[in-house]
GROMACS .gro file of N, CA and C in nm:
model
  546
    1MET      N    1   0.081  -0.126  -0.005
    1MET     CA    2  -0.002   0.016   0.010
    1MET      C    3   0.092   0.120   0.006
    2ILE      N    4   0.205   0.128   0.075
    2ILE     CA    5   0.292   0.230   0.087
    2ILE      C    6   0.335   0.269  -0.047
    3MET      N    7   0.378   0.140  -0.112
    3MET     CA    8   0.442   0.149  -0.256
    3MET      C    9   0.361   0.222  -0.345
    4MET      N   10   0.210   0.201  -0.343
    4MET     CA   11   0.113   0.243  -0.446
    4MET      C   12   0.112   0.396  -0.408
    5LYS      N   13   0.113   0.448  -0.289
    5LYS     CA   14   0.107   0.580  -0.256
    5LYS      C   15   0.240   0.654  -0.321
    6LYS      N   16   0.333   0.597  -0.290
    6LYS     CA   17   0.464   0.657  -0.363
    6LYS      C   18   0.460   0.663  -0.518
    7THR      N   19   0.405   0.561  -0.596
    7THR     CA   20   0.375   0.571  -0.717
    7THR      C   21   0.292   0.676  -0.766
    8ASN      N   22   0.181   0.671  -0.688
    8ASN     CA   23   0.062   0.773  -0.731
    8ASN      C   24   0.112   0.906  -0.716
    9LYS      N   25   0.203   0.952  -0.614
    9LYS     CA   26   0.262   1.065  -0.577
    9LYS      C   27   0.363   1.111  -0.699
   10ARG      N   28   0.437   1.011  -0.732
   10ARG     CA   29   0.522   1.027  -0.868
   10ARG      C   30   0.461   1.063  -0.979
   11TRP      N   31   0.352   1.009  -1.000
   11TRP     CA   32   0.274   1.022  -1.123
   11TRP      C   33   0.199   1.168  -1.110
   12MET      N   34   0.156   1.197  -1.025
   12MET     CA   35   0.102   1.340  -0.986
   12MET      C   36   0.182   1.439  -1.006
   13MET      N   37   0.318   1.429  -0.949
   13MET     CA   38   0.431   1.514  -0.960
   13MET      C   39   0.449   1.514  -1.120
   14LEU      N   40   0.474   1.431  -1.178
   14LEU     CA   41   0.514   1.416  -1.311
   14LEU      C   42   0.390   1.483  -1.431
   15ALA      N   43   0.290   1.470  -1.380
   15ALA     CA   44   0.156   1.535  -1.438
   15ALA      C   45   0.170   1.672  -1.407
   16ALA      N   46   0.183   1.710  -1.296
   16ALA     CA   47   0.200   1.854  -1.272
   16ALA      C   48   0.318   1.922  -1.354
   17LEU      N   49   0.424   1.861  -1.348
   17LEU     CA   50   0.537   1.899  -1.432
   17LEU      C   51   0.514   1.917  -1.590
   18LEU      N   52   0.445   1.825  -1.622
   18LEU     CA   53   0.411   1.812  -1.776
   18LEU      C   54   0.285   1.946  -1.793
   19VAL      N   55   0.216   1.962  -1.687
   19VAL     CA   56   0.115   2.081  -1.720
   19VAL      C   57   0.188   2.216  -1.716
   20VAL      N   58   0.277   2.221  -1.630
   20VAL     CA   59   0.356   2.336  -1.612
   20VAL      C   60   0.455   2.354  -1.738
   21GLN      N   61   0.504   2.267  -1.787
   21GLN     CA   62   0.596   2.274  -1.904
   21GLN      C   63   0.485   2.286  -2.021
   22THR      N   64   0.386   2.250  -2.049
   22THR     CA   65   0.305   2.275  -2.169
   22THR      C   66   0.231   2.402  -2.163
   23THR      N   67   0.210   2.460  -2.046
   23THR     CA   68   0.160   2.582  -2.021
   23THR      C   69   0.265   2.710  -2.056
   24LEU      N   70   0.396   2.682  -2.034
   24LEU     CA   71   0.507   2.768  -2.047
   24LEU      C   72   0.532   2.772  -2.215
   25PHE      N   73   0.534   2.639  -2.270
   25PHE     CA   74   0.540   2.644  -2.412
   25PHE      C   75   0.431   2.725  -2.487
   26ILE      N   76   0.317   2.699  -2.431
   26ILE     CA   77   0.200   2.753  -2.504
   26ILE      C   78   0.199   2.910  -2.485
   27SER      N   79   0.260   2.978  -2.388
   27SER     CA   80   0.258   3.121  -2.373
   27SER      C   81   0.357   3.143  -2.437
   28SER      N   82   0.477   3.100  -2.447
   28SER     CA   83   0.582   3.143  -2.525
   28SER      C   84   0.564   3.148  -2.690
   29THR      N   85   0.496   3.045  -2.724
   29THR     CA   86   0.461   3.066  -2.870
   29THR      C   87   0.344   3.141  -2.899
   30ALA      N   88   0.258   3.167  -2.812
   30ALA     CA   89   0.160   3.258  -2.832
   30ALA      C   90   0.170   3.403  -2.870
   31ALA      N   91   0.286   3.444  -2.815
   31ALA     CA   92   0.335   3.584  -2.862
   31ALA      C   93   0.393   3.588  -2.994
   32GLN      N   94   0.456   3.470  -3.058
   32GLN     CA   95   0.499   3.470  -3.177
   32GLN      C   96   0.377   3.490  -3.297
   33LYS      N   97   0.440   3.566  -3.380
   33LYS     CA   98   0.357   3.578  -3.508
   33LYS      C   99   0.400   3.501  -3.639
   34PHE      N  100   0.325   3.433  -3.713
   34PHE     CA  101   0.360   3.367  -3.814
   34PHE      C  102   0.284   3.390  -3.936
   35ALA      N  103   0.356   3.391  -4.056
   35ALA     CA  104   0.292   3.417  -4.197
   35ALA      C  105   0.316   3.319  -4.310
   36LEU      N  106   0.225   3.302  -4.379
   36LEU     CA  107   0.277   3.194  -4.492
   36LEU      C  108   0.289   3.282  -4.642
   37VAL      N  109   0.357   3.191  -4.712
   37VAL     CA  110   0.381   3.239  -4.850
   37VAL      C  111   0.347   3.120  -4.945
   38ASP      N  112   0.333   3.107  -5.059
   38ASP     CA  113   0.295   3.028  -5.178
   38ASP      C  114   0.394   3.047  -5.253
   39MET      N  115   0.535   2.979  -5.246
   39MET     CA  116   0.633   3.011  -5.337
   39MET      C  117   0.601   2.978  -5.482
   40GLU      N  118   0.517   2.855  -5.515
   40GLU     CA  119   0.494   2.783  -5.639
   40GLU      C  120   0.389   2.914  -5.690
   41TYR      N  121   0.294   2.974  -5.625
   41TYR     CA  122   0.204   3.064  -5.701
   41TYR      C  123   0.295   3.177  -5.709
   42MET      N  124   0.385   3.220  -5.634
   42MET     CA  125   0.466   3.340  -5.667
   42MET      C  126   0.550   3.337  -5.781
   43MET      N  127   0.630   3.213  -5.800
   43MET     CA  128   0.703   3.191  -5.906
   43MET      C  129   0.633   3.193  -6.040
   44LYS      N  130   0.509   3.134  -6.053
   44LYS     CA  131   0.425   3.145  -6.134
   44LYS      C  132   0.391   3.290  -6.191
   45ASN      N  133   0.403   3.377  -6.104
   45ASN     CA  134   0.353   3.545  -6.120
   45ASN      C  135   0.488   3.611  -6.141
   46ILE      N  136   0.582   3.563  -6.139
   46ILE     CA  137   0.708   3.634  -6.164
   46ILE      C  138   0.767   3.611  -6.310
   47PRO      N  139   0.740   3.698  -6.426
   47PRO     CA  140   0.754   3.665  -6.543
   47PRO      C  141   0.935   3.624  -6.583
   48ALA      N  142   1.027   3.677  -6.489
   48ALA     CA  143   1.167   3.653  -6.512
   48ALA      C  144   1.187   3.501  -6.490
   49TYR      N  145   1.122   3.434  -6.378
   49TYR     CA  146   1.126   3.303  -6.336
   49TYR      C  147   1.075   3.227  -6.441
   50GLU      N  148   0.983   3.272  -6.505
   50GLU     CA  149   0.918   3.188  -6.620
   50GLU      C  150   0.997   3.182  -6.745
   51ARG      N  151   1.052   3.281  -6.773
   51ARG     CA  152   1.174   3.327  -6.878
   51ARG      C  153   1.262   3.224  -6.866
   52ALA      N  154   1.333   3.238  -6.724
   52ALA     CA  155   1.452   3.153  -6.688
   52ALA      C  156   1.433   3.001  -6.698
   53ASN      N  157   1.300   2.940  -6.650
   53ASN     CA  158   1.269   2.827  -6.674
   53ASN      C  159   1.243   2.784  -6.804
   54GLU      N  160   1.227   2.877  -6.906
   54GLU     CA  161   1.206   2.851  -7.047
   54GLU      C  162   1.353   2.832  -7.104
   55GLN      N  163   1.428   2.916  -7.073
   55GLN     CA  164   1.556   2.892  -7.106
   55GLN      C  165   1.636   2.787  -7.068
   56LEU      N  166   1.600   2.725  -6.932
   56LEU     CA  167   1.664   2.616  -6.884
   56LEU      C  168   1.614   2.497  -6.998
   57ASN      N  169   1.473   2.502  -7.005
   57ASN     CA  170   1.406   2.371  -7.069
   57ASN      C  171   1.470   2.360  -7.216
   58GLN      N  172   1.491   2.502  -7.279
   58GLN     CA  173   1.574   2.485  -7.414
   58GLN      C  174   1.707   2.419  -7.409
   59VAL      N  175   1.768   2.493  -7.325
   59VAL     CA  176   1.915   2.432  -7.313
   59VAL      C  177   1.934   2.296  -7.303
   60SER      N  178   1.818   2.231  -7.194
   60SER     CA  179   1.841   2.101  -7.147
   60SER      C  180   1.790   2.009  -7.275
   61LYS      N  181   1.691   2.052  -7.334
   61LYS     CA  182   1.665   1.982  -7.472
   61LYS      C  183   1.771   1.983  -7.553
   62LYS      N  184   1.838   2.081  -7.589
   62LYS     CA  185   1.970   2.077  -7.691
   62LYS      C  186   2.059   1.982  -7.632
   63TRP      N  187   2.120   1.980  -7.500
   63TRP     CA  188   2.205   1.886  -7.444
   63TRP      C  189   2.157   1.763  -7.435
   64GLN      N  190   2.031   1.735  -7.414
   64GLN     CA  191   1.980   1.581  -7.415
   64GLN      C  192   1.973   1.542  -7.546
   65ALA      N  193   1.960   1.625  -7.635
   65ALA     CA  194   1.973   1.583  -7.782
   65ALA      C  195   2.115   1.535  -7.834
   66GLY      N  196   2.205   1.602  -7.777
   66GLY     CA  197   2.356   1.565  -7.819
   66GLY      C  198   2.362   1.405  -7.737
   67VAL      N  199   2.355   1.417  -7.605
   67VAL     CA  200   2.378   1.283  -7.543
   67VAL      C  201   2.328   1.176  -7.603
   68GLU      N  202   2.173   1.184  -7.626
   68GLU     CA  203   2.099   1.087  -7.718
   68GLU      C  204   2.169   1.048  -7.841
   69ALA      N  205   2.227   1.154  -7.918
   69ALA     CA  206   2.283   1.133  -8.053
   69ALA      C  207   2.413   1.032  -8.030
   70LEU      N  208   2.515   1.030  -7.921
   70LEU     CA  209   2.591   0.994  -7.872
   70LEU      C  210   2.561   0.829  -7.853
   71ASN      N  211   2.451   0.827  -7.765
   71ASN     CA  212   2.408   0.683  -7.741
   71ASN      C  213   2.356   0.614  -7.851
   72THR      N  214   2.273   0.695  -7.957
   72THR     CA  215   2.225   0.619  -8.069
   72THR      C  216   2.332   0.567  -8.164
   73GLU      N  217   2.460   0.649  -8.156
   73GLU     CA  218   2.574   0.605  -8.225
   73GLU      C  219   2.643   0.481  -8.188
   74ALA      N  220   2.628   0.473  -8.026
   74ALA     CA  221   2.701   0.371  -7.968
   74ALA      C  222   2.612   0.248  -7.985
   75SER      N  223   2.475   0.260  -7.995
   75SER     CA  224   2.379   0.160  -8.033
   75SER      C  225   2.392   0.116  -8.162
   76THR      N  226   2.401   0.191  -8.259
   76THR     CA  227   2.442   0.143  -8.393
   76THR      C  228   2.570   0.071  -8.399
   77MET      N  229   2.669   0.127  -8.347
   77MET     CA  230   2.774   0.052  -8.354
   77MET      C  231   2.795  -0.091  -8.296
   78TYR      N  232   2.726  -0.092  -8.175
   78TYR     CA  233   2.695  -0.233  -8.131
   78TYR      C  234   2.601  -0.318  -8.212
   79LYS      N  235   2.501  -0.277  -8.269
   79LYS     CA  236   2.404  -0.343  -8.361
   79LYS      C  237   2.523  -0.398  -8.475
   80ASN      N  238   2.580  -0.301  -8.545
   80ASN     CA  239   2.687  -0.359  -8.649
   80ASN      C  240   2.772  -0.470  -8.621
   81TYR      N  241   2.819  -0.423  -8.512
   81TYR     CA  242   2.926  -0.540  -8.441
   81TYR      C  243   2.857  -0.668  -8.427
   82GLN      N  244   2.726  -0.672  -8.391
   82GLN     CA  245   2.678  -0.811  -8.379
   82GLN      C  246   2.646  -0.866  -8.489
   83ASN      N  247   2.615  -0.788  -8.596
   83ASN     CA  248   2.576  -0.861  -8.730
   83ASN      C  249   2.689  -0.896  -8.792
   84GLU      N  250   2.806  -0.845  -8.766
   84GLU     CA  251   2.947  -0.889  -8.835
   84GLU      C  252   3.029  -0.954  -8.770
   85VAL      N  253   3.019  -0.978  -8.644
   85VAL     CA  254   3.107  -1.059  -8.539
   85VAL      C  255   3.176  -1.160  -8.601
   86VAL      N  256   3.085  -1.248  -8.674
   86VAL     CA  257   3.151  -1.386  -8.709
   86VAL      C  258   3.255  -1.364  -8.836
   87PHE      N  259   3.232  -1.264  -8.895
   87PHE     CA  260   3.337  -1.222  -9.002
   87PHE      C  261   3.463  -1.151  -8.965
   88LEU      N  262   3.450  -1.105  -8.829
   88LEU     CA  263   3.585  -1.027  -8.786
   88LEU      C  264   3.664  -1.112  -8.718
   89SER      N  265   3.800  -1.067  -8.749
   89SER     CA  266   3.912  -1.138  -8.667
   89SER      C  267   3.935  -1.092  -8.517
   90GLU      N  268   3.978  -1.148  -8.434
   90GLU     CA  269   3.998  -1.101  -8.302
   90GLU      C  270   4.066  -0.962  -8.276
   91GLU      N  271   4.153  -0.925  -8.369
   91GLU     CA  272   4.211  -0.770  -8.344
   91GLU      C  273   4.093  -0.690  -8.396
   92GLN      N  274   4.017  -0.719  -8.497
   92GLN     CA  275   3.899  -0.634  -8.541
   92GLN      C  276   3.765  -0.646  -8.429
   93LYS      N  277   3.759  -0.740  -8.383
   93LYS     CA  278   3.650  -0.752  -8.252
   93LYS      C  279   3.699  -0.682  -8.163
   94LYS      N  280   3.820  -0.683  -8.110
   94LYS     CA  281   3.894  -0.612  -7.971
   94LYS      C  282   3.865  -0.452  -8.042
   95ASP      N  283   3.903  -0.415  -8.149
   95ASP     CA  284   3.885  -0.289  -8.180
   95ASP      C  285   3.757  -0.224  -8.198
   96ARG      N  286   3.657  -0.289  -8.241
   96ARG     CA  287   3.522  -0.260  -8.249
   96ARG      C  288   3.462  -0.246  -8.108
   97GLN      N  289   3.491  -0.339  -8.010
   97GLN     CA  290   3.449  -0.327  -7.889
   97GLN      C  291   3.502  -0.212  -7.784
   98GLU      N  292   3.620  -0.178  -7.838
   98GLU     CA  293   3.700  -0.063  -7.774
   98GLU      C  294   3.618   0.065  -7.802
   99ALA      N  295   3.585   0.079  -7.943
   99ALA     CA  296   3.513   0.192  -8.005
   99ALA      C  297   3.408   0.198  -7.956
  100ILE      N  298   3.331   0.094  -7.939
  100ILE     CA  299   3.184   0.114  -7.884
  100ILE      C  300   3.206   0.158  -7.751
  101MET      N  301   3.270   0.099  -7.648
  101MET     CA  302   3.282   0.136  -7.516
  101MET      C  303   3.322   0.280  -7.505
  102LYS      N  304   3.429   0.306  -7.587
  102LYS     CA  305   3.464   0.457  -7.622
  102LYS      C  306   3.342   0.556  -7.630
  103LYS      N  307   3.271   0.511  -7.726
  103LYS     CA  308   3.140   0.589  -7.758
  103LYS      C  309   3.046   0.604  -7.652
  104GLU      N  310   3.012   0.498  -7.590
  104GLU     CA  311   2.936   0.477  -7.448
  104GLU      C  312   2.986   0.569  -7.343
  105LYS      N  313   3.132   0.564  -7.328
  105LYS     CA  314   3.184   0.640  -7.242
  105LYS      C  315   3.171   0.820  -7.270
  106GLU      N  316   3.184   0.828  -7.386
  106GLU     CA  317   3.171   0.964  -7.433
  106GLU      C  318   3.042   1.028  -7.394
  107ALA      N  319   2.931   0.954  -7.433
  107ALA     CA  320   2.792   0.989  -7.399
  107ALA      C  321   2.750   0.982  -7.244
  108SER      N  322   2.832   0.918  -7.187
  108SER     CA  323   2.804   0.893  -7.025
  108SER      C  324   2.885   1.044  -6.965
  109ASP      N  325   2.998   1.064  -7.022
  109ASP     CA  326   3.070   1.180  -6.970
  109ASP      C  327   2.982   1.311  -7.012
  110LEU      N  328   2.956   1.306  -7.127
  110LEU     CA  329   2.889   1.445  -7.183
  110LEU      C  330   2.745   1.446  -7.092
  111LYS      N  331   2.675   1.335  -7.066
  111LYS     CA  332   2.561   1.332  -6.979
  111LYS      C  333   2.589   1.405  -6.853
  112ARG      N  334   2.707   1.358  -6.771
  112ARG     CA  335   2.755   1.384  -6.662
  112ARG      C  336   2.789   1.567  -6.655
  113LYS      N  337   2.858   1.600  -6.779
  113LYS     CA  338   2.903   1.718  -6.777
  113LYS      C  339   2.783   1.802  -6.779
  114TYR      N  340   2.667   1.778  -6.841
  114TYR     CA  341   2.559   1.868  -6.867
  114TYR      C  342   2.470   1.851  -6.757
  115PHE      N  343   2.445   1.739  -6.693
  115PHE     CA  344   2.329   1.692  -6.612
  115PHE      C  345   2.381   1.656  -6.475
  116GLY      N  346   2.501   1.651  -6.429
  116GLY     CA  347   2.558   1.566  -6.292
  116GLY      C  348   2.530   1.688  -6.194
  117PRO      N  349   2.549   1.655  -6.083
  117PRO     CA  350   2.533   1.742  -5.975
  117PRO      C  351   2.603   1.877  -5.987
  118GLU      N  352   2.724   1.870  -6.045
  118GLU     CA  353   2.780   2.017  -6.027
  118GLU      C  354   2.789   2.057  -6.212
  119GLY      N  355   2.706   1.990  -6.283
  119GLY     CA  356   2.710   1.990  -6.423
  119GLY      C  357   2.655   2.149  -6.488
  120GLU      N  358   2.660   2.174  -6.609
  120GLU     CA  359   2.638   2.304  -6.670
  120GLU      C  360   2.491   2.327  -6.639
  121LEU      N  361   2.402   2.233  -6.642
  121LEU     CA  362   2.268   2.265  -6.615
  121LEU      C  363   2.257   2.349  -6.466
  122PHE      N  364   2.301   2.239  -6.378
  122PHE     CA  365   2.295   2.299  -6.243
  122PHE      C  366   2.368   2.443  -6.241
  123LYS      N  367   2.491   2.473  -6.296
  123LYS     CA  368   2.533   2.598  -6.302
  123LYS      C  369   2.450   2.709  -6.368
  124LYS      N  370   2.381   2.690  -6.463
  124LYS     CA  371   2.292   2.771  -6.548
  124LYS      C  372   2.162   2.823  -6.461
  125ARG      N  373   2.120   2.693  -6.377
  125ARG     CA  374   2.008   2.721  -6.322
  125ARG      C  375   2.035   2.831  -6.184
  126GLU      N  376   2.159   2.802  -6.155
  126GLU     CA  377   2.210   2.881  -6.023
  126GLU      C  378   2.215   3.008  -6.067
  127ALA      N  379   2.277   3.041  -6.189
  127ALA     CA  380   2.300   3.182  -6.246
  127ALA      C  381   2.154   3.259  -6.291
  128LEU      N  382   2.062   3.177  -6.331
  128LEU     CA  383   1.920   3.228  -6.378
  128LEU      C  384   1.825   3.242  -6.241
  129ILE      N  385   1.823   3.150  -6.145
  129ILE     CA  386   1.729   3.131  -6.067
  129ILE      C  387   1.787   3.216  -5.950
  130SER      N  388   1.891   3.188  -5.879
  130SER     CA  389   1.941   3.221  -5.769
  130SER      C  390   1.906   3.375  -5.763
  131PRO      N  391   1.932   3.477  -5.839
  131PRO     CA  392   1.892   3.611  -5.814
  131PRO      C  393   1.763   3.638  -5.812
  132ILE      N  394   1.663   3.575  -5.848
  132ILE     CA  395   1.515   3.551  -5.838
  132ILE      C  396   1.511   3.532  -5.701
  133GLN      N  397   1.549   3.404  -5.642
  133GLN     CA  398   1.517   3.385  -5.513
  133GLN      C  399   1.565   3.469  -5.430
  134GLU      N  400   1.670   3.531  -5.443
  134GLU     CA  401   1.744   3.616  -5.332
  134GLU      C  402   1.667   3.743  -5.341
  135GLU      N  403   1.607   3.793  -5.449
  135GLU     CA  404   1.503   3.901  -5.433
  135GLU      C  405   1.388   3.866  -5.368
  136ILE      N  406   1.304   3.763  -5.376
  136ILE     CA  407   1.225   3.699  -5.309
  136ILE      C  408   1.253   3.703  -5.164
  137TRP      N  409   1.362   3.638  -5.120
  137TRP     CA  410   1.381   3.624  -4.989
  137TRP      C  411   1.423   3.776  -4.916
  138ASN      N  412   1.462   3.829  -5.002
  138ASN     CA  413   1.493   3.999  -4.923
  138ASN      C  414   1.351   4.082  -4.897
  139ALA      N  415   1.250   4.038  -4.991
  139ALA     CA  416   1.110   4.086  -4.981
  139ALA      C  417   1.050   4.020  -4.853
  140VAL      N  418   1.046   3.913  -4.868
  140VAL     CA  419   0.984   3.830  -4.754
  140VAL      C  420   1.040   3.876  -4.605
  141LYS      N  421   1.190   3.891  -4.595
  141LYS     CA  422   1.246   3.908  -4.470
  141LYS      C  423   1.200   4.061  -4.432
  142GLU      N  424   1.195   4.150  -4.556
  142GLU     CA  425   1.157   4.281  -4.519
  142GLU      C  426   1.029   4.305  -4.457
  143ILE      N  427   0.940   4.221  -4.528
  143ILE     CA  428   0.782   4.234  -4.460
  143ILE      C  429   0.770   4.161  -4.349
  144ALA      N  430   0.835   4.033  -4.306
  144ALA     CA  431   0.827   3.976  -4.213
  144ALA      C  432   0.871   4.071  -4.089
  145GLU      N  433   0.999   4.142  -4.105
  145GLU     CA  434   1.071   4.223  -3.994
  145GLU      C  435   0.947   4.342  -3.973
  146LEU      N  436   0.891   4.405  -4.077
  146LEU     CA  437   0.813   4.516  -4.058
  146LEU      C  438   0.680   4.478  -3.997
  147ARG      N  439   0.625   4.348  -4.022
  147ARG     CA  440   0.509   4.308  -3.947
  147ARG      C  441   0.544   4.251  -3.833
  148GLY      N  442   0.666   4.211  -3.794
  148GLY     CA  443   0.666   4.136  -3.676
  148GLY      C  444   0.663   3.967  -3.674
  149TYR      N  445   0.679   3.905  -3.788
  149TYR     CA  446   0.649   3.768  -3.799
  149TYR      C  447   0.796   3.710  -3.752
  150SER      N  448   0.767   3.612  -3.669
  150SER     CA  449   0.877   3.529  -3.615
  150SER      C  450   0.908   3.419  -3.712
  151LEU      N  451   0.810   3.359  -3.809
  151LEU     CA  452   0.835   3.278  -3.879
  151LEU      C  453   0.746   3.276  -4.020
  152VAL      N  454   0.791   3.245  -4.129
  152VAL     CA  455   0.727   3.242  -4.258
  152VAL      C  456   0.743   3.116  -4.326
  153LEU      N  457   0.636   3.026  -4.337
  153LEU     CA  458   0.630   2.924  -4.400
  153LEU      C  459   0.588   2.914  -4.525
  154ASP      N  460   0.640   2.841  -4.622
  154ASP     CA  461   0.612   2.808  -4.765
  154ASP      C  462   0.486   2.689  -4.765
  155ARG      N  463   0.381   2.764  -4.785
  155ARG     CA  464   0.250   2.675  -4.797
  155ARG      C  465   0.247   2.588  -4.904
  156ALA      N  466   0.341   2.576  -5.012
  156ALA     CA  467   0.350   2.507  -5.130
  156ALA      C  468   0.431   2.384  -5.112
  157SER      N  469   0.513   2.402  -4.988
  157SER     CA  470   0.597   2.294  -5.023
  157SER      C  471   0.544   2.171  -4.881
  158ASP      N  472   0.600   2.053  -4.907
  158ASP     CA  473   0.544   1.961  -4.803
  158ASP      C  474   0.609   1.966  -4.676
  159SER      N  475   0.571   2.080  -4.589
  159SER     CA  476   0.611   2.111  -4.464
  159SER      C  477   0.519   2.035  -4.368
  160GLY      N  478   0.422   1.992  -4.394
  160GLY     CA  479   0.298   1.943  -4.276
  160GLY      C  480   0.225   2.022  -4.245
  161ILE      N  481   0.192   2.151  -4.313
  161ILE     CA  482   0.096   2.240  -4.290
  161ILE      C  483  -0.031   2.183  -4.329
  162ILE      N  484  -0.106   2.172  -4.200
  162ILE     CA  485  -0.262   2.145  -4.237
  162ILE      C  486  -0.348   2.234  -4.270
  163TYR      N  487  -0.339   2.354  -4.200
  163TYR     CA  488  -0.424   2.471  -4.222
  163TYR      C  489  -0.321   2.582  -4.177
  164GLY      N  490  -0.353   2.679  -4.276
  164GLY     CA  491  -0.288   2.815  -4.272
  164GLY      C  492  -0.408   2.911  -4.291
  165SER      N  493  -0.423   3.017  -4.203
  165SER     CA  494  -0.521   3.117  -4.234
  165SER      C  495  -0.490   3.182  -4.332
  166PRO      N  496  -0.591   3.234  -4.439
  166PRO     CA  497  -0.549   3.322  -4.522
  166PRO      C  498  -0.519   3.465  -4.491
  167LYS      N  499  -0.552   3.498  -4.367
  167LYS     CA  500  -0.503   3.622  -4.319
  167LYS      C  501  -0.362   3.642  -4.283
  168ILE      N  502  -0.292   3.520  -4.274
  168ILE     CA  503  -0.148   3.521  -4.231
  168ILE      C  504  -0.056   3.522  -4.391
  169ASP      N  505  -0.147   3.488  -4.480
  169ASP     CA  506  -0.082   3.457  -4.606
  169ASP      C  507  -0.030   3.612  -4.683
  170ILE      N  508   0.092   3.612  -4.715
  170ILE     CA  509   0.158   3.760  -4.727
  170ILE      C  510   0.205   3.726  -4.888
  171THR      N  511   0.165   3.615  -4.964
  171THR     CA  512   0.206   3.587  -5.102
  171THR      C  513   0.196   3.711  -5.199
  172ASN      N  514   0.059   3.762  -5.190
  172ASN     CA  515   0.043   3.891  -5.283
  172ASN      C  516   0.128   3.995  -5.242
  173GLU      N  517   0.130   4.013  -5.114
  173GLU     CA  518   0.220   4.149  -5.060
  173GLU      C  519   0.371   4.156  -5.102
  174VAL      N  520   0.423   4.022  -5.114
  174VAL     CA  521   0.551   3.998  -5.146
  174VAL      C  522   0.579   4.023  -5.307
  175LEU      N  523   0.484   3.954  -5.376
  175LEU     CA  524   0.468   4.006  -5.506
  175LEU      C  525   0.453   4.142  -5.555
  176GLN      N  526   0.347   4.207  -5.464
  176GLN     CA  527   0.343   4.355  -5.486
  176GLN      C  528   0.469   4.431  -5.446
  177LYS      N  529   0.537   4.395  -5.342
  177LYS     CA  530   0.669   4.455  -5.323
  177LYS      C  531   0.771   4.437  -5.411
  178LEU      N  532   0.758   4.316  -5.493
  178LEU     CA  533   0.867   4.290  -5.596
  178LEU      C  534   0.805   4.359  -5.726
  179GLY      N  535   0.707   4.429  -5.732
  179GLY     CA  536   0.651   4.484  -5.864
  179GLY      C  537   0.557   4.397  -5.960
  180TYR      N  538   0.509   4.295  -5.904
  180TYR     CA  539   0.418   4.194  -5.995
  180TYR      C  540   0.299   4.169  -5.919
  181ALA      N  541   0.231   4.281  -5.872
  181ALA     CA  542   0.093   4.289  -5.840
  181ALA      C  543  -0.008   4.226  -5.934
  182ASN      N  544  -0.093   4.151  -5.873
  182ASN     CA  545  -0.228   4.104  -5.935
  182ASN      C  546  -0.338   4.180  -5.925
   0.00000   0.00000   0.00000
């Protein structure tokens, strides 16, 4: 019986501590102000972003065509090799195999050059999109500081926002500040 009383006391103390911590957390977050922006919507309403994306798509298609041309060449070389392999000497087989592997490597290297993690497309995207993102970030920061927002969330991302009041959505205000008012 004495053991049960001690256990109950511990649970009561733990529950009281939990209530105090929850109350402190709620009161500390209650004073903070939050806002939402819809980056996807905002980007669609900034002509420079649309132009940059179109440029990236065009250059990407051009580079992809170059990579595909090399792959097609390698594939044609391999098919020809398969058709002629019975008529080739060991030396000719070896030479053809090396030529095919060289062409495949050339295609792979070109693909990596254009589309790799630090490739030309990445660099071009950085050059075209980063200034736009920086401009947006500065406008969001300025509005957030002016209005006293502690946190601005992107409602278009998968951030786990279940509900966001339209009253705190500053997307159009940011667009207006950037000169793209709707």
